[in-house]
mmCIF file of C-alpha atoms and ligand atoms in Angstrom:
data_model
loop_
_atom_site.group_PDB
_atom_site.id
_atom_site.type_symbol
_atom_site.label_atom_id
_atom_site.label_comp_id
_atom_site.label_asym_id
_atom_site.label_seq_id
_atom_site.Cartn_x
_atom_site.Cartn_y
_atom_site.Cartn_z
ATOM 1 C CA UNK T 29 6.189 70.211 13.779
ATOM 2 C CA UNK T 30 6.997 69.740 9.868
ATOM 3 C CA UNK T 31 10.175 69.240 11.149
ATOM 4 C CA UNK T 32 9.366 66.195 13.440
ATOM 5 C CA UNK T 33 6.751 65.067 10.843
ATOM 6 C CA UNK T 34 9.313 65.169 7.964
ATOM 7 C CA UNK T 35 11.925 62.929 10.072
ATOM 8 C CA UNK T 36 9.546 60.975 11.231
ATOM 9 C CA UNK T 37 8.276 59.922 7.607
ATOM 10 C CA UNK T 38 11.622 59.124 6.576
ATOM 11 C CA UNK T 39 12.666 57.397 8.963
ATOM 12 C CA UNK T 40 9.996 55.120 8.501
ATOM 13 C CA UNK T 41 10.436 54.804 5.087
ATOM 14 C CA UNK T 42 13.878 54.145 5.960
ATOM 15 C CA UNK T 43 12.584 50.625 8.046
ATOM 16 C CA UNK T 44 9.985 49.821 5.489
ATOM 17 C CA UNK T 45 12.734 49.812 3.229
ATOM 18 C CA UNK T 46 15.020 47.362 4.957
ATOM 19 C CA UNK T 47 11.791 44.980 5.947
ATOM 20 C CA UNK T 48 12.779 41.459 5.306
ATOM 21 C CA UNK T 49 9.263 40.021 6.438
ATOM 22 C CA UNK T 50 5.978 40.884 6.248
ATOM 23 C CA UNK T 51 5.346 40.869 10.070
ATOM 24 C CA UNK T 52 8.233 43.601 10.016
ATOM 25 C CA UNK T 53 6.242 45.548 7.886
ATOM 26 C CA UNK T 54 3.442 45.074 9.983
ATOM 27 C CA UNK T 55 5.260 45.994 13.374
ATOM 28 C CA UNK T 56 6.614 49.084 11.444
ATOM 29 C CA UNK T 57 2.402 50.077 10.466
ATOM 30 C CA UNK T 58 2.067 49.383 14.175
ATOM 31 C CA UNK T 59 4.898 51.842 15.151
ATOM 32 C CA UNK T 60 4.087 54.404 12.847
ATOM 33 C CA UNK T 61 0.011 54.183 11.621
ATOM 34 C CA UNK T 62 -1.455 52.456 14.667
ATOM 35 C CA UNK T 63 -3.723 54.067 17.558
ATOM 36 C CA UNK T 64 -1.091 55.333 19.176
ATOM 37 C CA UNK T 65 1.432 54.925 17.060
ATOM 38 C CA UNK T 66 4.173 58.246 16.209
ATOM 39 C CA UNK T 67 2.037 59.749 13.325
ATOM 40 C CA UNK T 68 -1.465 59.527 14.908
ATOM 41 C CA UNK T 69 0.206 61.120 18.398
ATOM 42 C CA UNK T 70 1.470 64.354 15.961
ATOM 43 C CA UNK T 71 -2.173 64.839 15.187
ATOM 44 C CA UNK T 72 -3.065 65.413 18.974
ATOM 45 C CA UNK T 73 0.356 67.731 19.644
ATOM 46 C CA UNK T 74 -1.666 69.930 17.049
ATOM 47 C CA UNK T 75 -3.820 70.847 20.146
ATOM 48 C CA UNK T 76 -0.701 73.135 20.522
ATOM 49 C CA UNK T 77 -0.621 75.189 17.319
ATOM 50 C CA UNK T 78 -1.759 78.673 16.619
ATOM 51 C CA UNK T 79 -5.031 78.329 14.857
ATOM 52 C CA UNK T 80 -3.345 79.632 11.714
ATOM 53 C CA UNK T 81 -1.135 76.512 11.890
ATOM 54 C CA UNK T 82 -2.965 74.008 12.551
ATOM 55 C CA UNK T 83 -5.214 73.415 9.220
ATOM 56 C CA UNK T 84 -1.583 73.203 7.375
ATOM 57 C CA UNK T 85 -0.265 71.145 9.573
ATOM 58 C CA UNK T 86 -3.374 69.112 9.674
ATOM 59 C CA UNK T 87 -2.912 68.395 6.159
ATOM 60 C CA UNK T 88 0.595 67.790 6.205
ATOM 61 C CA UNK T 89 0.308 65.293 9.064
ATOM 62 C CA UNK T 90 -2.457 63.427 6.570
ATOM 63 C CA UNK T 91 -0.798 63.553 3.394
ATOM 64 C CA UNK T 92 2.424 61.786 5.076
ATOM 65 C CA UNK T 93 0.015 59.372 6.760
ATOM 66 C CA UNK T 94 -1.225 58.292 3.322
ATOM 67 C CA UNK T 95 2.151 58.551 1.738
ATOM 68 C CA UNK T 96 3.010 56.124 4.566
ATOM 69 C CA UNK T 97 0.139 53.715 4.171
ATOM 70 C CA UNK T 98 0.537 53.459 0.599
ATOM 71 C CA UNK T 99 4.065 52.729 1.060
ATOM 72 C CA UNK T 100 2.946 49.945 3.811
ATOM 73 C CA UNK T 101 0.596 48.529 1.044
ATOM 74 C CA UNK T 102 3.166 48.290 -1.257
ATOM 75 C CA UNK T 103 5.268 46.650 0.560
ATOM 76 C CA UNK T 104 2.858 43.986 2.372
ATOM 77 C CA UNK T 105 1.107 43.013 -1.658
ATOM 78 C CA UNK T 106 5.270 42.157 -2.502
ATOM 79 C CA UNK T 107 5.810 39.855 0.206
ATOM 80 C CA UNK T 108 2.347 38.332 -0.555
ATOM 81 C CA UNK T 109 3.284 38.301 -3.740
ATOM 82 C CA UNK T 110 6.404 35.962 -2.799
ATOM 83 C CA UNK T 111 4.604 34.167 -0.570
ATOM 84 C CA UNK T 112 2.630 32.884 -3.457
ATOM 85 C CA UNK T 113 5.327 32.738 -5.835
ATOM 86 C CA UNK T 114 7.219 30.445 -3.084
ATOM 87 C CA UNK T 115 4.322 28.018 -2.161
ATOM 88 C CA UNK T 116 3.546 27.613 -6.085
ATOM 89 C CA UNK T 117 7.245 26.855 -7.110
ATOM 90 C CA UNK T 118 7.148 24.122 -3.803
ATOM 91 C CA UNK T 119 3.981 22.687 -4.570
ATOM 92 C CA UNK T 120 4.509 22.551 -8.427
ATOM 93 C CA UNK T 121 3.337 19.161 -9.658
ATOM 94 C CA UNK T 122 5.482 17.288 -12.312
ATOM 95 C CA UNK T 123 2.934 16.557 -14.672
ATOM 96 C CA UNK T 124 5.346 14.466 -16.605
ATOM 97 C CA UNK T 125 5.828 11.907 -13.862
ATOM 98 C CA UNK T 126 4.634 8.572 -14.239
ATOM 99 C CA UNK T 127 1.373 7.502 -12.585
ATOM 100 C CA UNK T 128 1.786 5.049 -9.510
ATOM 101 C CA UNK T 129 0.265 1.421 -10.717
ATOM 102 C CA UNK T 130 -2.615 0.095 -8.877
ATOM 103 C CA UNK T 131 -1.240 -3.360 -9.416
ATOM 104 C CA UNK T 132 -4.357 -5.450 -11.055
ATOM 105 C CA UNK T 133 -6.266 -8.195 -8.841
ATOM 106 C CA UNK T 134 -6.541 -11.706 -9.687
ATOM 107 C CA UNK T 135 -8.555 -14.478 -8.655
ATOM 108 C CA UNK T 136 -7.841 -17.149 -5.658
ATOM 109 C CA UNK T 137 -7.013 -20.569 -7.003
ATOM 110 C CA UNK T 138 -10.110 -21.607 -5.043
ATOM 111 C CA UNK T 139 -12.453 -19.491 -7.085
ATOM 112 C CA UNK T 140 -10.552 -20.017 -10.453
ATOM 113 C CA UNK T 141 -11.475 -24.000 -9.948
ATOM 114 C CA UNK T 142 -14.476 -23.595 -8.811
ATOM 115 C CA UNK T 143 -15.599 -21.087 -11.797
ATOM 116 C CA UNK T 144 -13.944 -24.121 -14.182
ATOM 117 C CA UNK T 145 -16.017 -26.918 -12.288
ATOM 118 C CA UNK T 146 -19.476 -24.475 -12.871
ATOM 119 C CA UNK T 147 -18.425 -23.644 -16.464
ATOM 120 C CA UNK T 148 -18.276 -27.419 -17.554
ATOM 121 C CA UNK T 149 -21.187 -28.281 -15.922
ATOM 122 C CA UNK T 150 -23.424 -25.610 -16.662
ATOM 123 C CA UNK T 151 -21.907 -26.224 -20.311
ATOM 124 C CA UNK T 152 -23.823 -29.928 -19.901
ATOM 125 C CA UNK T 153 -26.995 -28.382 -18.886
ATOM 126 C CA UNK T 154 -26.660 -28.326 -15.147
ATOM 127 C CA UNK T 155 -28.145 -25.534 -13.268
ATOM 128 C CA UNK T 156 -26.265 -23.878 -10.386
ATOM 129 C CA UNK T 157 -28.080 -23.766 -6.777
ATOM 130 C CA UNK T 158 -27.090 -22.563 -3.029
ATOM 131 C CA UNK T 159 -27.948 -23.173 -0.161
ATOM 132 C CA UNK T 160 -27.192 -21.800 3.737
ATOM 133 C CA UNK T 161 -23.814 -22.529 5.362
ATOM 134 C CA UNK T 162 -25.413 -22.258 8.886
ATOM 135 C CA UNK T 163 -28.038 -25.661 8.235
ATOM 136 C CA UNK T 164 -30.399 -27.365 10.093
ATOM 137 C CA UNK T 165 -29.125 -30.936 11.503
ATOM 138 C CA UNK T 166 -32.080 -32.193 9.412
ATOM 139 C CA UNK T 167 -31.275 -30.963 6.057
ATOM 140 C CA UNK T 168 -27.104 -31.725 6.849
ATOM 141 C CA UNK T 169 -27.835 -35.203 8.193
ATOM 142 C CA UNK T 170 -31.413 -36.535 8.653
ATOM 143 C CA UNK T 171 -32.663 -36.071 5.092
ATOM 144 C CA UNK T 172 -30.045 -37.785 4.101
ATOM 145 C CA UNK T 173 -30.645 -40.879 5.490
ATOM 146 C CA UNK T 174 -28.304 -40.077 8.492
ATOM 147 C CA UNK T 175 -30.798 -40.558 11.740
ATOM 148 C CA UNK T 176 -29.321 -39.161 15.261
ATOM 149 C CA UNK T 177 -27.688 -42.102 16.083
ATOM 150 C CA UNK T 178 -25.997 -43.131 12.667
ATOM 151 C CA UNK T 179 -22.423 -43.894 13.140
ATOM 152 C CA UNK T 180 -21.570 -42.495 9.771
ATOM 153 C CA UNK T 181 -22.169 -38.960 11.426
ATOM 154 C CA UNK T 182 -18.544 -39.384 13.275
ATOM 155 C CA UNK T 183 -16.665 -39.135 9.631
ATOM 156 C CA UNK T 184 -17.875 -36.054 9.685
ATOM 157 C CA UNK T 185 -16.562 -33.784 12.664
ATOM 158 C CA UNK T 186 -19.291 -31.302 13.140
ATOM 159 C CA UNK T 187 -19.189 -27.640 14.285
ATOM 160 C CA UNK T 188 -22.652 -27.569 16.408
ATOM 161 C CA UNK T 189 -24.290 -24.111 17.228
ATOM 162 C CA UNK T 190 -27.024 -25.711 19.151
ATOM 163 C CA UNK T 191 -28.703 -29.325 18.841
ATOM 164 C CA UNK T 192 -30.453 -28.241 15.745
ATOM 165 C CA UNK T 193 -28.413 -25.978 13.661
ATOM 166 C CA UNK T 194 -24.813 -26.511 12.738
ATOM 167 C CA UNK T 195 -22.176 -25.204 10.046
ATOM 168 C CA UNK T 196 -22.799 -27.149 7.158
ATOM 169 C CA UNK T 197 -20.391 -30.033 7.051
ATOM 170 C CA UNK T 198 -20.924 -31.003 3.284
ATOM 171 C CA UNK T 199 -23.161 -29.264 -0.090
ATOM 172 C CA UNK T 200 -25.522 -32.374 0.076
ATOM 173 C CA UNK T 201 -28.374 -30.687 2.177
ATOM 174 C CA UNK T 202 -28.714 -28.712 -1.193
ATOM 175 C CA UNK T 203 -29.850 -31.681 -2.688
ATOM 176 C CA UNK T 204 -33.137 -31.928 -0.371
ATOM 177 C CA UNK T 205 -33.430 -27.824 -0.225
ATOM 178 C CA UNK T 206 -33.695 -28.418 -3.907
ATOM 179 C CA UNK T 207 -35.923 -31.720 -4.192
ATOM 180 C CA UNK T 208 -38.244 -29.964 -2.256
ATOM 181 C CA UNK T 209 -39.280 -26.982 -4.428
ATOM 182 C CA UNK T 210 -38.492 -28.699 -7.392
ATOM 183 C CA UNK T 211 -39.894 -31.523 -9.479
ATOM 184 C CA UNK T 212 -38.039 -34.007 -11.642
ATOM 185 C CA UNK T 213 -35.851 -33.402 -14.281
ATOM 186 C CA UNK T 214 -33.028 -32.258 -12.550
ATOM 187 C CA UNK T 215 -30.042 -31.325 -13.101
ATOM 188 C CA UNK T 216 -28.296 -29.390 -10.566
ATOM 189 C CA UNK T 217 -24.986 -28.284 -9.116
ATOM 190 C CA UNK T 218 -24.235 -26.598 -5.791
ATOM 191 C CA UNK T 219 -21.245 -24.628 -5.109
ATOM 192 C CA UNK T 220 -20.333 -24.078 -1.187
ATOM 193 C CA UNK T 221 -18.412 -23.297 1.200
ATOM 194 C CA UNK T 222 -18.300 -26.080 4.190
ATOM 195 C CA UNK T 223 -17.129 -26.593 7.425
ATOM 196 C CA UNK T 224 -15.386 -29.585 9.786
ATOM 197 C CA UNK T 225 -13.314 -29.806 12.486
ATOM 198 C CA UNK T 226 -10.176 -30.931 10.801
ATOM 199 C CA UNK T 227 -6.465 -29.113 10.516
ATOM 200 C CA UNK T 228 -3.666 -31.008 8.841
ATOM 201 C CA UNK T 229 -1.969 -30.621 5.392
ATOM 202 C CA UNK T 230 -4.652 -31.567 3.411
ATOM 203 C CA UNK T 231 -7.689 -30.994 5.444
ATOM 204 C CA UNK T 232 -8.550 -27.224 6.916
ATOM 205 C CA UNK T 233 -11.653 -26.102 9.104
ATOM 206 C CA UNK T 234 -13.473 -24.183 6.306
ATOM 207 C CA UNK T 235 -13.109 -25.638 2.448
ATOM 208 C CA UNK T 236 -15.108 -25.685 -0.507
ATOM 209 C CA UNK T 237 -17.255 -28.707 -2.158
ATOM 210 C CA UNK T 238 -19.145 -28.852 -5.518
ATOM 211 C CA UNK T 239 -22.639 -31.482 -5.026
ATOM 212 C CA UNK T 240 -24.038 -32.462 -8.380
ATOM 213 C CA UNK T 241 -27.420 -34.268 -9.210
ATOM 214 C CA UNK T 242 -29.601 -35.484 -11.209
ATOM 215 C CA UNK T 243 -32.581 -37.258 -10.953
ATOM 216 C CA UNK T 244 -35.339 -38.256 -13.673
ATOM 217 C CA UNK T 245 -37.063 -41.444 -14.875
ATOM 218 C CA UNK T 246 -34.594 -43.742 -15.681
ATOM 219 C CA UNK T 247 -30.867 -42.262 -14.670
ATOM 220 C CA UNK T 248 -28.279 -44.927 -14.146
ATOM 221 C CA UNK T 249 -24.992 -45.671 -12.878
ATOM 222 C CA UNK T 250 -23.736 -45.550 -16.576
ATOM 223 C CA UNK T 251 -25.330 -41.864 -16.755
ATOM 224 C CA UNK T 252 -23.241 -41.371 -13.784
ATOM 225 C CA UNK T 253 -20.000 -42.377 -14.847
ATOM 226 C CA UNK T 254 -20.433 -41.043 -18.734
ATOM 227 C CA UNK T 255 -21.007 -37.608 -16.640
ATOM 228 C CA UNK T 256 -18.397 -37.485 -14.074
ATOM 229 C CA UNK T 257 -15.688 -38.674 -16.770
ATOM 230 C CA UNK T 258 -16.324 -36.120 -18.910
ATOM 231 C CA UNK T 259 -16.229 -33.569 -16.829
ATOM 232 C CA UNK T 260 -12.757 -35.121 -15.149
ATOM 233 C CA UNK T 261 -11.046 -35.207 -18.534
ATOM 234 C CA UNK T 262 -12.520 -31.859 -19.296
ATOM 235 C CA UNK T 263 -10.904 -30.794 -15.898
ATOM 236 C CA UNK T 264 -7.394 -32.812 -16.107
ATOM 237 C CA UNK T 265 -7.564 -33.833 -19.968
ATOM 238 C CA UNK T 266 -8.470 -36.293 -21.699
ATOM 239 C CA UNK T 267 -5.526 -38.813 -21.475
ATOM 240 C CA UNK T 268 -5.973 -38.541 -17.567
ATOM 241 C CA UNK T 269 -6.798 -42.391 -16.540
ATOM 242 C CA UNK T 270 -10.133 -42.261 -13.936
ATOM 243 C CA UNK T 271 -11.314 -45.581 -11.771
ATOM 244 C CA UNK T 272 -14.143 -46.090 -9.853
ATOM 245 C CA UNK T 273 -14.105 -47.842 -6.229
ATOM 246 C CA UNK T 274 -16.908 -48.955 -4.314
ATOM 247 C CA UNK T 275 -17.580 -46.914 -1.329
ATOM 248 C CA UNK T 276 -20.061 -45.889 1.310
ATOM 249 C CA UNK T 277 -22.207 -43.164 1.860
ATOM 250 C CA UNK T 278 -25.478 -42.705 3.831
ATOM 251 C CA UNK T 279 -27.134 -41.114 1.168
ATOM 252 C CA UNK T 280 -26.055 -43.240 -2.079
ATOM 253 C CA UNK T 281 -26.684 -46.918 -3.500
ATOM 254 C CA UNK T 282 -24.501 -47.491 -4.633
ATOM 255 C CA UNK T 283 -21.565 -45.464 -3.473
ATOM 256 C CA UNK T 284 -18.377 -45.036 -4.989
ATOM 257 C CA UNK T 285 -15.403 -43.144 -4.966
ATOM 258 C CA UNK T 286 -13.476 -41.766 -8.118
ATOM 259 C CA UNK T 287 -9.403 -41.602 -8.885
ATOM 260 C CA UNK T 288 -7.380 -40.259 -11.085
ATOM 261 C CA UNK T 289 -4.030 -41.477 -12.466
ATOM 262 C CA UNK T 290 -1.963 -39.134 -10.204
ATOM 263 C CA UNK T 291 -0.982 -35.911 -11.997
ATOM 264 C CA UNK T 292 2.481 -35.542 -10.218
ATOM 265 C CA UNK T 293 3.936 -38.590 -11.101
ATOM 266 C CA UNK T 294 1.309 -39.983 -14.210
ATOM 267 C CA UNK T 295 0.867 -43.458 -11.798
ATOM 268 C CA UNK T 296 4.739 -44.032 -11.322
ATOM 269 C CA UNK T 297 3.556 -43.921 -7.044
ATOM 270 C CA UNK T 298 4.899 -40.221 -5.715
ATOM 271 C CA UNK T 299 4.767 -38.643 -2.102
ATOM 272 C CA UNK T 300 1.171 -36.996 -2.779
ATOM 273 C CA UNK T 301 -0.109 -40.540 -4.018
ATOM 274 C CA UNK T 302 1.492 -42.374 -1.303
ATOM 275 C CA UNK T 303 2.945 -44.524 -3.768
ATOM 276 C CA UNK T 304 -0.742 -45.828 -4.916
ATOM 277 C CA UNK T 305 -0.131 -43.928 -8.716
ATOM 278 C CA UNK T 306 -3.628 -42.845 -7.891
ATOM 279 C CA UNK T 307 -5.632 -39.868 -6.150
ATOM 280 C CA UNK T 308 -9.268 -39.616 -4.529
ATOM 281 C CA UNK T 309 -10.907 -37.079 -6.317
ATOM 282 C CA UNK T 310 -14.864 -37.393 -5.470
ATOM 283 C CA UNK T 311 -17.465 -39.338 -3.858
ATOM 284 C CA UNK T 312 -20.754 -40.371 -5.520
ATOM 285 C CA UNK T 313 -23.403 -42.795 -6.224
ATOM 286 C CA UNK T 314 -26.908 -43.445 -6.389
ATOM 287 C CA UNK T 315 -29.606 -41.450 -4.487
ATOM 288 C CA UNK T 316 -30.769 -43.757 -1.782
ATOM 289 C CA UNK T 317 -34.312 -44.370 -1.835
ATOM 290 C CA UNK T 318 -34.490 -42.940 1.900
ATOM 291 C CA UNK T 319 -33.323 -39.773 0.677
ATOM 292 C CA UNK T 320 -36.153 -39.633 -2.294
ATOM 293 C CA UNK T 321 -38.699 -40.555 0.525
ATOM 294 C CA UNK T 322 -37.428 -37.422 2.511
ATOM 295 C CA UNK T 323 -38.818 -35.194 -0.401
ATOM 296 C CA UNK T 324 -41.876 -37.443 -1.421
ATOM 297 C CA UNK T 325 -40.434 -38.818 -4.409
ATOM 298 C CA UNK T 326 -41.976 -41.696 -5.862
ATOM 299 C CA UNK T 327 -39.300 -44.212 -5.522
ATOM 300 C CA UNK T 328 -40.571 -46.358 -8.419
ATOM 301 C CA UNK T 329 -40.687 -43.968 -10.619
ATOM 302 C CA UNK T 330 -37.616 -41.778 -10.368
ATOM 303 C CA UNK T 331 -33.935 -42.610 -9.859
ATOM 304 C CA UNK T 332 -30.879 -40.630 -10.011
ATOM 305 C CA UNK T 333 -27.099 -40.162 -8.972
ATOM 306 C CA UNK T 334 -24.914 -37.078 -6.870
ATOM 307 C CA UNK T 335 -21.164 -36.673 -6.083
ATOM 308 C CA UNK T 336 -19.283 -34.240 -4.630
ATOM 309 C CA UNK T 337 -15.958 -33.190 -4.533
ATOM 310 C CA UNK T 338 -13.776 -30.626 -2.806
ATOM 311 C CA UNK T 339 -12.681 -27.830 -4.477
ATOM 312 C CA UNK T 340 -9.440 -27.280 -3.045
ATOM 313 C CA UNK T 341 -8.474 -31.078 -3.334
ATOM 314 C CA UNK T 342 -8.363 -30.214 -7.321
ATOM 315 C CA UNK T 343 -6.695 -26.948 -7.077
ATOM 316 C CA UNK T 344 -3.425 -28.580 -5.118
ATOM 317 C CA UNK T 345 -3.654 -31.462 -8.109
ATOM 318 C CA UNK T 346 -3.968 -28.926 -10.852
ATOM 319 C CA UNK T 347 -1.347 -26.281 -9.115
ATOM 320 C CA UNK T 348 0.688 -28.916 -8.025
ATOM 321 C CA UNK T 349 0.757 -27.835 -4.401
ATOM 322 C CA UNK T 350 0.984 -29.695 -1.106
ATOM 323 C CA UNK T 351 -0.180 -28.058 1.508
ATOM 324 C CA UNK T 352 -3.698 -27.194 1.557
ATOM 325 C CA UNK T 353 -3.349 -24.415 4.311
ATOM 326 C CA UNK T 354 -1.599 -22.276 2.123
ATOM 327 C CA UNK T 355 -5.149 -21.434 0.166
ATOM 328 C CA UNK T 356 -6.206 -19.675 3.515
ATOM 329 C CA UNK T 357 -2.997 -17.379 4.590
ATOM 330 C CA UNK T 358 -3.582 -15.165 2.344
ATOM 331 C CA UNK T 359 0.048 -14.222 1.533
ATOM 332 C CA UNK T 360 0.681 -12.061 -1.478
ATOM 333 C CA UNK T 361 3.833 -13.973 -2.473
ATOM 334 C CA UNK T 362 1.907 -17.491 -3.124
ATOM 335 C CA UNK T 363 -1.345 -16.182 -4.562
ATOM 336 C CA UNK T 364 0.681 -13.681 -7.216
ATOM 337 C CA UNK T 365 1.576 -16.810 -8.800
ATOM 338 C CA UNK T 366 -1.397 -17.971 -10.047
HETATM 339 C C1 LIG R 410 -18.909 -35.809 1.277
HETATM 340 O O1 LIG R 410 -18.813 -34.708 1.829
HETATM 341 C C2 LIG R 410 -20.147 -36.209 0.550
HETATM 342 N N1 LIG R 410 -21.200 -35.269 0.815
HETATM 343 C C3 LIG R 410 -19.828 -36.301 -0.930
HETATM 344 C C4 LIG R 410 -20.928 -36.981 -1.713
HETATM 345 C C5 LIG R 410 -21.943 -36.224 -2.271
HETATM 346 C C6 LIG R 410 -20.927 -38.379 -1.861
HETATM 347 C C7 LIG R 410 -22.976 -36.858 -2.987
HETATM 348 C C8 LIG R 410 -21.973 -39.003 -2.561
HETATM 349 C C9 LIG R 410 -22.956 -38.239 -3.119
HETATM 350 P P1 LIG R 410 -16.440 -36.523 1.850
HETATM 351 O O2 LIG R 410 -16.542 -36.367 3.317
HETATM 352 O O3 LIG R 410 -15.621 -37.629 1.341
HETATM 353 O O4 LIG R 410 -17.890 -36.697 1.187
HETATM 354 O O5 LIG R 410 -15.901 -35.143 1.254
HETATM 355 C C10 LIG R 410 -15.804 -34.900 -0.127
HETATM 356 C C11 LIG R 410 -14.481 -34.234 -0.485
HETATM 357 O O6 LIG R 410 -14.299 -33.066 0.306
HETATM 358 C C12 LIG R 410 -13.270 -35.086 -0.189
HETATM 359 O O7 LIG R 410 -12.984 -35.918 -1.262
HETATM 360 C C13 LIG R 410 -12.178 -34.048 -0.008
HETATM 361 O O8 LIG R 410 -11.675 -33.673 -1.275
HETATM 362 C C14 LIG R 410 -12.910 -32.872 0.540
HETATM 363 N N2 LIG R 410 -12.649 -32.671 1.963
HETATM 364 C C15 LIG R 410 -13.165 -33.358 3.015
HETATM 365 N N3 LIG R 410 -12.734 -32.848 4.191
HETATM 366 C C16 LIG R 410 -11.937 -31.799 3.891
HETATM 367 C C17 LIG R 410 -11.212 -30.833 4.648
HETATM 368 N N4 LIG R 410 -11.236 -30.794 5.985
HETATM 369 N N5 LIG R 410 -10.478 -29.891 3.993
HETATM 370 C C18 LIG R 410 -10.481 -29.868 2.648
HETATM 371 N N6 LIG R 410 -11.143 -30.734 1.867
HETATM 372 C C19 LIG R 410 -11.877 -31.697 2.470
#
């Protein structure tokens, strides 16, 4: 039995010694320590012994059974051991390698203009306003002096949700949202996003306008023009040349529209001027008295004038770029540049 017991114990030593994994080691614990395994089995062949025997070899079938399990310890706690060693040296971080760059954000042309356009006029006392982009067909249209059947409705191509409400097609129903909460003075601008059913170069579905008013005792056309050309030079400079046109709207007496020497070419007649040497840049005029009636102003005693203009129609001037569309693709490689 010591015999048997002996060769068995170093013949597992033996294997533990040659292990090159730790499942090895585990199969050899299996072979050797498990239920059934070789060393366990000796204890039942003691059955066999004289009595006299047995205790001793009881004890000598233990001791190797610890000897053994310590030496399967041992041997599993150094491949652990490497295990860690291994996943730390793969895993090891290079704390000296330069951080990836979130590359910083900038704002779209659009919203660079329009924060310009708010900054001079709030700089000349204007406040700013909003109003909804889904509108009433009263507030868009009727308010303004534009009854269901008005022809002028057709220059504007309207996107209907029912008979009633619509997507705004212009900032102007801000004017009578405002006029009817608010009193005289005024002096208010409205930043928006509006909608028509248009697509070419310089006309898209969805495009920004800027409405301005102001209304008090006693505003005139020369208010009007002292305010919208200082705000265009402040805009294009102050050598920029600016003429006014009579024009038509609905909601103004008189209308007019404004130009400006064109920036491309400085009036020599280019491509984006169509020769002219001069470039649409907003529409005003006078509040009509049908619109003041609309928000029960007194007529007699208040007057005052509005314009609007279109955002993106002054970032392709400033920018120098000519097709309008380009704003809206939302391609890295065009918007990086600004
Ligand atoms: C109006 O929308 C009037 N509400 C402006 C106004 C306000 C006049 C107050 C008088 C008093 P108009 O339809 O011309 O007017 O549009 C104004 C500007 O919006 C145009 O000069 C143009 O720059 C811009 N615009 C018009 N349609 C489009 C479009 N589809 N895409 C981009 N810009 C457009």
């Amino acid at each position: 039995m010591t015999e048997k017991l002996n060769g068995l114990l170093k013949e597992a030593l033996s294997e533990l010694s040659k292990a090159s994994a730790k499942e090895a080691v585990l199969l050899i614990k299996a072979k050797y320590l498990g239920r059934k395994g070789e060393i366990p089995s000796l204890l039942k062949e003691m059955g066999a012994l004289p009595p006299e025997g047995r205790k001793q070899a009881g004890e000598a079938i233990n001791r190797a059974k610890d000897r053994l399990e310590e030496e399967v310890e041992k041997a599993l706690s150094s491949f652990q051991e490497r295990e860690k060693e291994e996943k730390l040296r793969k895993e090891r971080v290079d704390i000296t390698l330069p951080g990836r760059r979130i590359p910083p954000g900038g704002k779209h042309p659009v919203t660079q203009i329009m924060n310009e356009v708010e900054e001079i006029f709030y700089g000349l006392g204007f406040d700013i306003e909003e109003g909804p982009e889904v509108e009433l067909d009263y507030y868009n249209f009727e308010a303004l002096n534009l009854p269901k059947d008005h022809p002028a409705r057709d220059m504007q191509d309207t996107f209907y949700i029912n008979e009633e409400v619509l997507l705004r097609t212009h900032t102007s129903p801000v004017q009578i949202r405002v006029m009817e909460k608010k009193r005289p003075p005024l002096r208010v601008i409205a930043p928006g996003t509006v909608y028509r059913r248009d697509s070419d170069i310089t006309h898209t579905p969805m495009f920004h306008q800027v409405e301005g008013f102001m209304v008090d005792k006693g505003v005139t056309f020369s208010n009007l023009k002292g305010v919208l050309t200082l705000f265009l030079h402040k805009l294009f400079g102050e050598d920029t040349g600016i003429r006014f046109r009579p024009s038509f709207f609905p909601f103004t007496e008189p209308s007019a529209e404004i130009d400006i020497r064109c920036v491309i070419c400085g009036g020599k007649g280019c491509r984006v001027c169509k020769g002219s040497g001069w470039l649409e840049i907003l529409g005003a005029g006078m509040i009509h008295p049908g619109v003041f009636r609309a928000v029960n102003y007194d007529t007699e005693e208040y007057s005052g004038f509005a314009f609007g203009l279109g955002i993106e129609r002054i970032a392709m001037l400033k920018f120098g770029i000519d097709d309008l569309r380009l704003f809206f693709e939302n391609d890295l490689r065009f918007l990086r540049q600004f």
